[in-house]
GROMACS .gro file of C-alpha atoms in nm:
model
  368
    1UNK     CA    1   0.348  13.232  10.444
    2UNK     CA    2   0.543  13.385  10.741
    3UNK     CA    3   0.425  13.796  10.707
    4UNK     CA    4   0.803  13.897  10.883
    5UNK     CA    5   1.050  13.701  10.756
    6UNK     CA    6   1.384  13.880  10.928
    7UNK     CA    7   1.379  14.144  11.188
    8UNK     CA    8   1.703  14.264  11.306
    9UNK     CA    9   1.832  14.637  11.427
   10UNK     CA   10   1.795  14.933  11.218
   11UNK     CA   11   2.142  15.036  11.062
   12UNK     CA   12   1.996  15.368  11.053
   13UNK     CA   13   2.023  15.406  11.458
   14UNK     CA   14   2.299  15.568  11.665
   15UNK     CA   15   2.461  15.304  11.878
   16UNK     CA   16   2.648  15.571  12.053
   17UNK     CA   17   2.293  15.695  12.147
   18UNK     CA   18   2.014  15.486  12.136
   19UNK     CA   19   1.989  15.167  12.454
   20UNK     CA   20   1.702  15.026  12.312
   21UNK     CA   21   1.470  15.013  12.042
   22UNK     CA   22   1.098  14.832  11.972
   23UNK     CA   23   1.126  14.688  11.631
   24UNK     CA   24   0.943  14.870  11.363
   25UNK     CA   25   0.870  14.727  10.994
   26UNK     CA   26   0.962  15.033  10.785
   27UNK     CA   27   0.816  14.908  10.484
   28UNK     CA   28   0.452  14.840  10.659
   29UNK     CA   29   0.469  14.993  11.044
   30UNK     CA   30   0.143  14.863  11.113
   31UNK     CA   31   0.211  14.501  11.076
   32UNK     CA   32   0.571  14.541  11.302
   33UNK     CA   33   0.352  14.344  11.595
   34UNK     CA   34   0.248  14.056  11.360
   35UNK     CA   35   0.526  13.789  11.367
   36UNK     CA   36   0.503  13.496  11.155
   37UNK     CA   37   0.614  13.124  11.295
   38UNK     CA   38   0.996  13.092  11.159
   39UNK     CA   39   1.038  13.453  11.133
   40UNK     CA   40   1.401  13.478  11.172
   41UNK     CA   41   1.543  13.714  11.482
   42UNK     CA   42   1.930  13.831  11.391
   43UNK     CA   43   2.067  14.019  11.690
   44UNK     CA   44   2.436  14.166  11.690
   45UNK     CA   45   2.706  14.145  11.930
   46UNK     CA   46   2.681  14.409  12.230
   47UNK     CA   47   2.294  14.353  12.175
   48UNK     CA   48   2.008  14.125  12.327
   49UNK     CA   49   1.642  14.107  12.203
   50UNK     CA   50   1.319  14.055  12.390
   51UNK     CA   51   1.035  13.894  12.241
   52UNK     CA   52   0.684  14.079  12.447
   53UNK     CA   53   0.371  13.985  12.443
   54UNK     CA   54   0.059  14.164  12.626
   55UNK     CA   55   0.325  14.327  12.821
   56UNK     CA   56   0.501  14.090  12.901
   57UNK     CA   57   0.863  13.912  12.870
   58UNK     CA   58   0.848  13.599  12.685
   59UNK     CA   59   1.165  13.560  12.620
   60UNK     CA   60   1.534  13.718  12.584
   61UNK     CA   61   1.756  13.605  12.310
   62UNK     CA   62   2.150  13.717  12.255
   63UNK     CA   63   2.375  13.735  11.985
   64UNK     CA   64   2.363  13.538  11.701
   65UNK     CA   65   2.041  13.414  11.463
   66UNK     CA   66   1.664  13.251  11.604
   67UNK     CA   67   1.433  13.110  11.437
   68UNK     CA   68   1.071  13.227  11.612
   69UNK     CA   69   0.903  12.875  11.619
   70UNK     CA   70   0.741  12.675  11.840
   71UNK     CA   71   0.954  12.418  11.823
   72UNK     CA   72   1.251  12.597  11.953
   73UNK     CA   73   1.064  12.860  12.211
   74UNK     CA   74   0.782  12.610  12.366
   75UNK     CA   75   0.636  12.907  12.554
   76UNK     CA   76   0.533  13.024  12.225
   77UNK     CA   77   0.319  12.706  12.177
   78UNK     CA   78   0.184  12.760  12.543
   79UNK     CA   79   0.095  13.130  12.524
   80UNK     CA   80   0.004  13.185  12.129
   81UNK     CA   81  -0.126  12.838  12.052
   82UNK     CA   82   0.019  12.774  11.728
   83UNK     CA   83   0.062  12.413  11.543
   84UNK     CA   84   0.385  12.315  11.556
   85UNK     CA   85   0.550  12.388  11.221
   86UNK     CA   86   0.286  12.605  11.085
   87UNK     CA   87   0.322  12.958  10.928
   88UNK     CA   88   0.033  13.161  11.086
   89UNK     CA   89   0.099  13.488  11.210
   90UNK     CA   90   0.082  13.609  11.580
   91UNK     CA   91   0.086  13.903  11.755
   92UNK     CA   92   0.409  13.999  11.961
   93UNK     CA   93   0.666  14.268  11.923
   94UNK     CA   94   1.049  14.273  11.969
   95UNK     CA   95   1.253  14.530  12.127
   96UNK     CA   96   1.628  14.531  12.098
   97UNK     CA   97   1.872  14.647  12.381
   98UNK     CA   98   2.185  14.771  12.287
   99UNK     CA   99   2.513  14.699  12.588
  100UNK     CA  100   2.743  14.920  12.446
  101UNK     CA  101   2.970  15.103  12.746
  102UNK     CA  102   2.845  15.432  12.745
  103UNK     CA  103   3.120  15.650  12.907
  104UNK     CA  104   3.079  16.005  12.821
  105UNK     CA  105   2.722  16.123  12.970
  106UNK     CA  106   2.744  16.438  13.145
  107UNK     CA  107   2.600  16.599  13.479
  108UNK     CA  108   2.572  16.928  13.608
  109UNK     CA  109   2.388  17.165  13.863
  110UNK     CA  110   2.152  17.383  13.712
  111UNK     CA  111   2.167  17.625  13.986
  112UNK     CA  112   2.434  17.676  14.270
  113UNK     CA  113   2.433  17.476  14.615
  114UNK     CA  114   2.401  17.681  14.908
  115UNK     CA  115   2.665  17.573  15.141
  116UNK     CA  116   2.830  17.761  15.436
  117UNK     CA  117   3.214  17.739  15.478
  118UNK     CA  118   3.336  17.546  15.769
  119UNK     CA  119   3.690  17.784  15.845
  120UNK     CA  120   3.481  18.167  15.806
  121UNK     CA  121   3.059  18.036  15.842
  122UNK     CA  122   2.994  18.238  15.481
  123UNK     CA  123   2.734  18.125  15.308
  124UNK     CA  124   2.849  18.053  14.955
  125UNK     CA  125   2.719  17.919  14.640
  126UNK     CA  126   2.858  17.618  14.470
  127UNK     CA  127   2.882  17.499  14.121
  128UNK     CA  128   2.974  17.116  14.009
  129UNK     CA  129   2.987  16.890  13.704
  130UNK     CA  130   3.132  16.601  13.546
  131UNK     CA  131   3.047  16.293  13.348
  132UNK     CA  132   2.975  15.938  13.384
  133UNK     CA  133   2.932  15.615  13.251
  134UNK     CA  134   2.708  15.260  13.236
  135UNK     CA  135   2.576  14.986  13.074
  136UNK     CA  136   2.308  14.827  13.091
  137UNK     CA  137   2.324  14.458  13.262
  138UNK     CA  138   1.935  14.340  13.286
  139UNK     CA  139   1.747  14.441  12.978
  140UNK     CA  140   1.414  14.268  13.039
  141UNK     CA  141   1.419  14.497  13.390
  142UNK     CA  142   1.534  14.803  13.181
  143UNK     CA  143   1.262  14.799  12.923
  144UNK     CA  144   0.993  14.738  13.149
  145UNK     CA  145   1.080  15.013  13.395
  146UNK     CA  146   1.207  15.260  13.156
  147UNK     CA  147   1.014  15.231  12.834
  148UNK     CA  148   0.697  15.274  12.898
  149UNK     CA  149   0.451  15.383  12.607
  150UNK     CA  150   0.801  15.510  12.446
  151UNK     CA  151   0.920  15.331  12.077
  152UNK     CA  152   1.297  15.383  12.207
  153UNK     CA  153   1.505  15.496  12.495
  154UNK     CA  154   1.869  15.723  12.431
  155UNK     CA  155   2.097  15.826  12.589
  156UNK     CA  156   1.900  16.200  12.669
  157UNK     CA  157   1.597  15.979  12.854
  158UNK     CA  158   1.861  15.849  13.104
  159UNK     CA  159   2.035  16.160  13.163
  160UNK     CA  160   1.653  16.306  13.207
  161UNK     CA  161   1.557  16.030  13.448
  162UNK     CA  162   1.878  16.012  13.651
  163UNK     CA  163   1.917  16.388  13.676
  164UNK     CA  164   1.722  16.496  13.992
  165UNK     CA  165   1.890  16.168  14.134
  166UNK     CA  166   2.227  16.244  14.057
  167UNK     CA  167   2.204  16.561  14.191
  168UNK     CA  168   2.047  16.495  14.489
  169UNK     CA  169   2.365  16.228  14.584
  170UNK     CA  170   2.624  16.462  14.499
  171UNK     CA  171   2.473  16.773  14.693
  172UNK     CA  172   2.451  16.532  14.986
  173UNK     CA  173   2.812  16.434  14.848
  174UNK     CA  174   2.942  16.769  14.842
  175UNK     CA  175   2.761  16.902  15.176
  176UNK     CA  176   2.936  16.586  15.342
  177UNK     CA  177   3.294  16.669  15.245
  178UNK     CA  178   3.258  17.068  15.323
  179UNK     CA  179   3.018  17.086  15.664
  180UNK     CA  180   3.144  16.731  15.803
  181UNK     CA  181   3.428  16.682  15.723
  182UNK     CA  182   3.548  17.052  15.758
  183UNK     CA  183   3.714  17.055  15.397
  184UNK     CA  184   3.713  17.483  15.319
  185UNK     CA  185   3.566  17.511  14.939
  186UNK     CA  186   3.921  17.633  14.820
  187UNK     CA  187   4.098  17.282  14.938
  188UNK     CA  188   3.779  17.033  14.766
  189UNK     CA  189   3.966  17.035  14.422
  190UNK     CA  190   4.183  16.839  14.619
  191UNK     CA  191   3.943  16.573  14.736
  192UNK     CA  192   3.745  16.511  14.355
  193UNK     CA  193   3.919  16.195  14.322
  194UNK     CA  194   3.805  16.023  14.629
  195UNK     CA  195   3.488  16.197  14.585
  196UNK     CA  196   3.398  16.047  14.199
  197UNK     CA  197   3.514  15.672  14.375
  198UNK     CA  198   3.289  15.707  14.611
  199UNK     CA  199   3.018  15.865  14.436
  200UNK     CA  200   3.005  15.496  14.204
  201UNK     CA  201   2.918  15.335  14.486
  202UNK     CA  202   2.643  15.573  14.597
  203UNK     CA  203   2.460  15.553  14.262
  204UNK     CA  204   2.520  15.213  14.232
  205UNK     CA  205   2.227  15.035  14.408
  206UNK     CA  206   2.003  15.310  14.243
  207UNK     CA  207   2.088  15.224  13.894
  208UNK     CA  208   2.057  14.834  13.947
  209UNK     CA  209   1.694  14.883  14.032
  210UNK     CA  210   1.666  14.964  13.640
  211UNK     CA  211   1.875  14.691  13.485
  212UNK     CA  212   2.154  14.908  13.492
  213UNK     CA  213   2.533  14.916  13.562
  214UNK     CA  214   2.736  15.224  13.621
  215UNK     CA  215   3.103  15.219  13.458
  216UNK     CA  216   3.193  15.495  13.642
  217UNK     CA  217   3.164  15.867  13.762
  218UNK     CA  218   3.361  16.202  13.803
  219UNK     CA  219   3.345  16.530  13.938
  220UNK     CA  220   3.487  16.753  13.697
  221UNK     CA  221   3.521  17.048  13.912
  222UNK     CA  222   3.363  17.179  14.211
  223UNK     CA  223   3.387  17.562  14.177
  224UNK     CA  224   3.229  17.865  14.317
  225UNK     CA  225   3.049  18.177  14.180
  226UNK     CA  226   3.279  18.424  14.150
  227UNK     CA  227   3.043  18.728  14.161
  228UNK     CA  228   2.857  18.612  14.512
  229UNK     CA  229   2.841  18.883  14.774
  230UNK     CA  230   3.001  18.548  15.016
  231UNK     CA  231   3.287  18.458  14.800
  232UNK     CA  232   3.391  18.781  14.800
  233UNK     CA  233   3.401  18.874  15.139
  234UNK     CA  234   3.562  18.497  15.183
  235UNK     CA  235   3.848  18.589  14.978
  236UNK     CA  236   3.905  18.898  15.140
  237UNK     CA  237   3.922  18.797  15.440
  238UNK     CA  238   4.173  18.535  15.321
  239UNK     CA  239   4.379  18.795  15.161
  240UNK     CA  240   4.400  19.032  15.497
  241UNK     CA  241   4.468  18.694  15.710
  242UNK     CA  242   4.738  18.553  15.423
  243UNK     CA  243   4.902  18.929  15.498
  244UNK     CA  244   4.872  18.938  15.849
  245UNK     CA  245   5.056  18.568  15.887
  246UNK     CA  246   5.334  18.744  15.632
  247UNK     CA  247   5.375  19.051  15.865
  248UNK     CA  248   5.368  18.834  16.192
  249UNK     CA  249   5.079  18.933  16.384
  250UNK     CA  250   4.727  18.875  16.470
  251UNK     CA  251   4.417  18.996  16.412
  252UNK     CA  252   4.314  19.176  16.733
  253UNK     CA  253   4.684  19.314  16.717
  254UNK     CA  254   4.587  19.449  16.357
  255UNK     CA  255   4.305  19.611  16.509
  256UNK     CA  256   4.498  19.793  16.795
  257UNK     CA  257   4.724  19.888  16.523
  258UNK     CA  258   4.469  20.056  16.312
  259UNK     CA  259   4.295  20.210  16.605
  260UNK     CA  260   4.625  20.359  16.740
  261UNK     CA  261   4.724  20.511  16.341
  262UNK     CA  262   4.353  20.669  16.292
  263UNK     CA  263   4.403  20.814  16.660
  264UNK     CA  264   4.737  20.989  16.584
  265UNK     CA  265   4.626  21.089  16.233
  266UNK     CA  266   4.313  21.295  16.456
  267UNK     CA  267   4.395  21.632  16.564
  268UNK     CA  268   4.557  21.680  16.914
  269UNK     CA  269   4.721  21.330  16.895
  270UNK     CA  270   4.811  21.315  17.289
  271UNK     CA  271   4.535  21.116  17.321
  272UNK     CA  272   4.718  20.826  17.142
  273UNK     CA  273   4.863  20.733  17.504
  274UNK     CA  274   4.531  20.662  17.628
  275UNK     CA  275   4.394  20.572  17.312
  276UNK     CA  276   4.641  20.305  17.348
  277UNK     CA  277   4.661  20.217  17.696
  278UNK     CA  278   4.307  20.181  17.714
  279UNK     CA  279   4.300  19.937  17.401
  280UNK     CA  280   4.592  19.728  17.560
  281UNK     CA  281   4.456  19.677  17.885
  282UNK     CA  282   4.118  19.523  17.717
  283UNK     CA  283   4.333  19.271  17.529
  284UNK     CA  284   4.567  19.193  17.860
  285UNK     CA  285   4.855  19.381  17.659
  286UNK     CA  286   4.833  19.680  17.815
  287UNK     CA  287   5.194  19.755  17.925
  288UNK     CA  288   5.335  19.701  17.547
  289UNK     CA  289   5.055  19.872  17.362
  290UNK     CA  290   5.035  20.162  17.627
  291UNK     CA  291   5.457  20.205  17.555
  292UNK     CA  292   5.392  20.168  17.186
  293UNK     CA  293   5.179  20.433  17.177
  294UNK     CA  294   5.355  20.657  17.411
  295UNK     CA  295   5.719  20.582  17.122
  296UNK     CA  296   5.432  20.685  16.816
  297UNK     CA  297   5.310  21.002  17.026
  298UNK     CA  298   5.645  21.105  17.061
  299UNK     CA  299   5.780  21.010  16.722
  300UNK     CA  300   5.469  21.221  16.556
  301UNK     CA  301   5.402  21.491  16.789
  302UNK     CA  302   5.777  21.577  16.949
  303UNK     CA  303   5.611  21.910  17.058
  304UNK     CA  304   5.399  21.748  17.311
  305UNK     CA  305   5.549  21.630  17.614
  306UNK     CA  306   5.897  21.528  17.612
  307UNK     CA  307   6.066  21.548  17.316
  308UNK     CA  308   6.282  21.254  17.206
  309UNK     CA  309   6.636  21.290  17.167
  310UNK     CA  310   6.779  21.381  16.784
  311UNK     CA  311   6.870  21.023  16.663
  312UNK     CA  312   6.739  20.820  17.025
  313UNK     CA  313   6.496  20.624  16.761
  314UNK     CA  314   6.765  20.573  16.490
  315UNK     CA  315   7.034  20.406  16.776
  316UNK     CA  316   6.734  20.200  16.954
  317UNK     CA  317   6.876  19.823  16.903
  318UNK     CA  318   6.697  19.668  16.671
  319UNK     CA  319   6.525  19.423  16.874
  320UNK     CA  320   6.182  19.420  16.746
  321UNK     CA  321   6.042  19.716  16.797
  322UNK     CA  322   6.155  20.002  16.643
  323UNK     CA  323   6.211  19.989  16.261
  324UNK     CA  324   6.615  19.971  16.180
  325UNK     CA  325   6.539  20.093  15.826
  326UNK     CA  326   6.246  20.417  15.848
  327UNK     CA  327   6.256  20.431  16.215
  328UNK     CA  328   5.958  20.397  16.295
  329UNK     CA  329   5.799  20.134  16.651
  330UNK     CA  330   5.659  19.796  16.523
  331UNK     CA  331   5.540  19.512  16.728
  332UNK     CA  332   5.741  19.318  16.932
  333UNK     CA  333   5.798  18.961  16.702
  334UNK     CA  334   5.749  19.126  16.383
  335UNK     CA  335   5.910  19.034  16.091
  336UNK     CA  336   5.891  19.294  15.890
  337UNK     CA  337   5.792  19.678  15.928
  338UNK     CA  338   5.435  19.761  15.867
  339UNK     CA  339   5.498  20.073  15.732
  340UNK     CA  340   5.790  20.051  15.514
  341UNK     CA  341   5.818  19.707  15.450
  342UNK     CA  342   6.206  19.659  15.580
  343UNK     CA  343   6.281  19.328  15.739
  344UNK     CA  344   6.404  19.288  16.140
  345UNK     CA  345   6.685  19.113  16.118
  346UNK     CA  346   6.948  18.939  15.900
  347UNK     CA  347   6.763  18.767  15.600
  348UNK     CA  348   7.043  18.475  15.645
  349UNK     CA  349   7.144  18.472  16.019
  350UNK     CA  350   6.827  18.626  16.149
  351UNK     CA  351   7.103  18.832  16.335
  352UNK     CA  352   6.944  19.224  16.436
  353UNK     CA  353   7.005  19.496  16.199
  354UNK     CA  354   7.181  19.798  16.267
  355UNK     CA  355   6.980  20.104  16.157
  356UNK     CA  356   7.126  20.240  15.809
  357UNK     CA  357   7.359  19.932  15.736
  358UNK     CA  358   7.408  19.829  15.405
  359UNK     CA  359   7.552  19.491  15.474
  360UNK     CA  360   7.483  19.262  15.795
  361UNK     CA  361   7.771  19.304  16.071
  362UNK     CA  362   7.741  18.921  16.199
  363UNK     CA  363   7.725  18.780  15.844
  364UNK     CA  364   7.838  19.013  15.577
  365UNK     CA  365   7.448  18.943  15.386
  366UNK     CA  366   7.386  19.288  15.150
  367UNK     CA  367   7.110  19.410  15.235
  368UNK     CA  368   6.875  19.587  14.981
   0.00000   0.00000   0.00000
C-alpha cells in the first residue's frame, strides 16, 4: 500500500508570502520523504512542483494532477528501481514553487550615501527607497540556489538576499545621475522615473542567475537629511544666490557691497573712498565702486569734505544708481534698491522713475 497517497500545497500558507515550500506530511513529518509508487501529486495554477532526490532535480511537474509511477516518469524506474506497477515506497521529497507576481517588496538605505553636489562640491548625505517586483521564471534553478538546508523560502529571504545587491546598483545608480551627469540633489526628483526604468534592467541579469524575473522597480524618493551640517550650508547658499539673482547682482558685487556698508558704519567713515576704490580696482571696477563710495561718504558723512547740495540726491535721474524712492546710490543695473526695497523703473514700461512720484509719467502705472 502506497504510504502518501496525495501531496499537494498547504492551504495553511501565505501565497502573498511564501515562493516555495518542501512538502511536509503534517500528520507524520518524518515519513514526508517516503513516497509511495502512484502517490498522487496535485499542484495549483500559478504553481510548479519538483520531485528531488539526493539533491537532485528529477523532475518538474505544472498544474494539474500526477500520478508518481514508473510508468509515467521512467527516470523513476532508472534512478529508484522500482517494478513497474508496484506499491513500494521510496525515498524522495517534493518542493512546491509558487509564480505568483509579487509586486510590492520594498527597499531602502539603511544609512545615508555620501555624495558631493556637482553645482556647490558639498558633501551631502542621501536617503532613497522604493519597492519592487518579480516572479520567479526557473524554479528548479531557484530552489537549488536559494534553498539550501531551508524547509521554505518568503518573501523576507529574498528581500534579505537581494538587499546588499540592490543597494549596491542604486548607489552606483544614484552616484551616476548626481557626479556624472551633473544632476544637483534638489533637481533628481525629477529624474526617478528614468531612473526606476533603468534600474530593471540593471538588476535584471542578477536576478536571472536565481531563476528569477523582476516585474519591475521604483525609486520612491531620493531625499536628503535635513539636519546635515552640508545641506544646510547648501541651502543657504541657495537662498543668498536665489536673492542676489532677484536684486540683480553678483556675488563679488555683494561682497564690495558689504565691505563698503561695514566701512561707513566704522567710525571716521572717510575712509569709505579708499575703502572702496581700493576694492574696485581689485575686481577691474574701480572707477564705479570708487564713485559709489565717494556718493555713500557724502550721503552719510555730509560734514566731511564737500557737502552735497540739499535735494542734489533726490533730483539725480533715476538711471540706476541712486534710489528714486529712499535716496539712497545702488548699483548700476539694479533692479531694485538694496536697502529699501523700491523698484528702478516703471513696473510696466520699465520707463525711469521720478523720485517721490506716485504714478509713472510715461505710462500712468500707480506706483505703491
Amino acid at each position: 500500500m502506497a504510504i502518501i497517497q496525495v501531496v499537494q500545497w498547504d492551504n495553511s500558507l501565505d501565497t502573498n508570502d511564501v515562493l516555495a515550500w518542501q512538502y511536509v506530511d503534517r500528520k507524520n513529518p518524518a515519513k514526508s520523504d517516503e513516497l509511495g509508487n502512484w502517490t498522487q501529486l496535485v499542484v495549483r495554477e500559478s504553481q510548479e512542483a519538483i520531485l528531488f532526490r539526493d539533491g537532485k532535480a528529477l523532475d518538474l511537474f505544472g498544474a494539474g494532477r500526477h500520478t508518481l509511477s514508473t510508468d509515467n516518469i521512467p527516470i523513476l524506474r532508472r534512478i529508484i528501481n522500482l517494478p513497474t506497477g508496484g506499491e513500494s515506497a521510496f525515498k524522495a521529497f517534493v518542493w512546491f514553487v509558487n509564480k505568483v507576481n509579487l509586486l510590492d517588496i520594498k527597499w531602502g538605505t539603511q544609512s545615508p550615501i555620501l555624495l558631493r553636489d556637482p553645482e556647490y562640491q558639498i558633501p551631502v548625505y542621501l536617503r532613497a527607497y522604493g519597492q519592487f517586483g518579480l516572479r520567479v521564471n526557473d524554479s528548479r534553478q531557484f530552489v537549488l540556489k536559494l534553498a539550501g538546508n531551508k524547509s521554505s523560502l518568503t518573501r523576507g529571504d529574498i528581500e534579505a538576499y537581494f538587499k546588499g545587491l540592490i543597494l549596491s546598483k542604486m548607489g552606483d545608480m544614484i552616484a551616476t545621475y548626481i557626479a556624472h551627469k551633473k544632476i544637483t540633489i534638489f533637481e533628481i526628483a525629477a529624474y526617478l522615473e528614468d531612473m526606476s526604468n533603468e534600474a530593471v534592467e540593471r538588476i535584471r541579469p542578477e536576478f536571472a542567475n536565481f531563476g528569477i524575473e523582476p516585474l519591475n522597480f521604483y525609486f520612491g524618493s531620493v531625499n536628503v537629511v535635513d539636519d546635515d551640517e552640508g545641506i544646510k550650508k547648501l541651502k543657504a547658499a541657495m537662498s543668498e544666490r536665489a536673492t542676489m539673482n532677484v536684486m540683480g547682482y553678483s556675488y563679488q558685487q555683494k561682497r564690495s557691497f558689504d565691505v563698503l556698508e561695514g566701512a561707513a558704519k566704522n567710525e571716521g567713515g572717510s575712509s569709505l573712498v579708499g575703502a572702496g576704490v581700493g576694492l574696485g580696482a581689485g575686481m577691474g571696477m574701480g572707477g564705479a565702486i570708487g564713485q559709489m563710495a565717494a556718493q555713500m561718504n557724502q550721503y552719510i558723512n555730509p560734514q566731511q569734505g564737500v557737502q552735497t547740495p540739499a535735494g542734489a540726491l533726490a533730483q539725480t535721474p533715476a538711471s540706476g544708481s541712486v534710489c528714486p524712492s529712499c535716496g539712497k546710490p545702488v548699483p548700476e543695473g539694479a533692479k531694485f534698491c538694496m536697502f529699501c526695497g523700491a523698484p528702478m523703473a516703471c513696473p510696466k514700461c520699465g520707463s525711469a522713475l521720478v523720485p517721490g512720484a506716485k504714478f509713472c509719467s510715461n505710462c500712468g502705472q500707480k506706483l505703491a
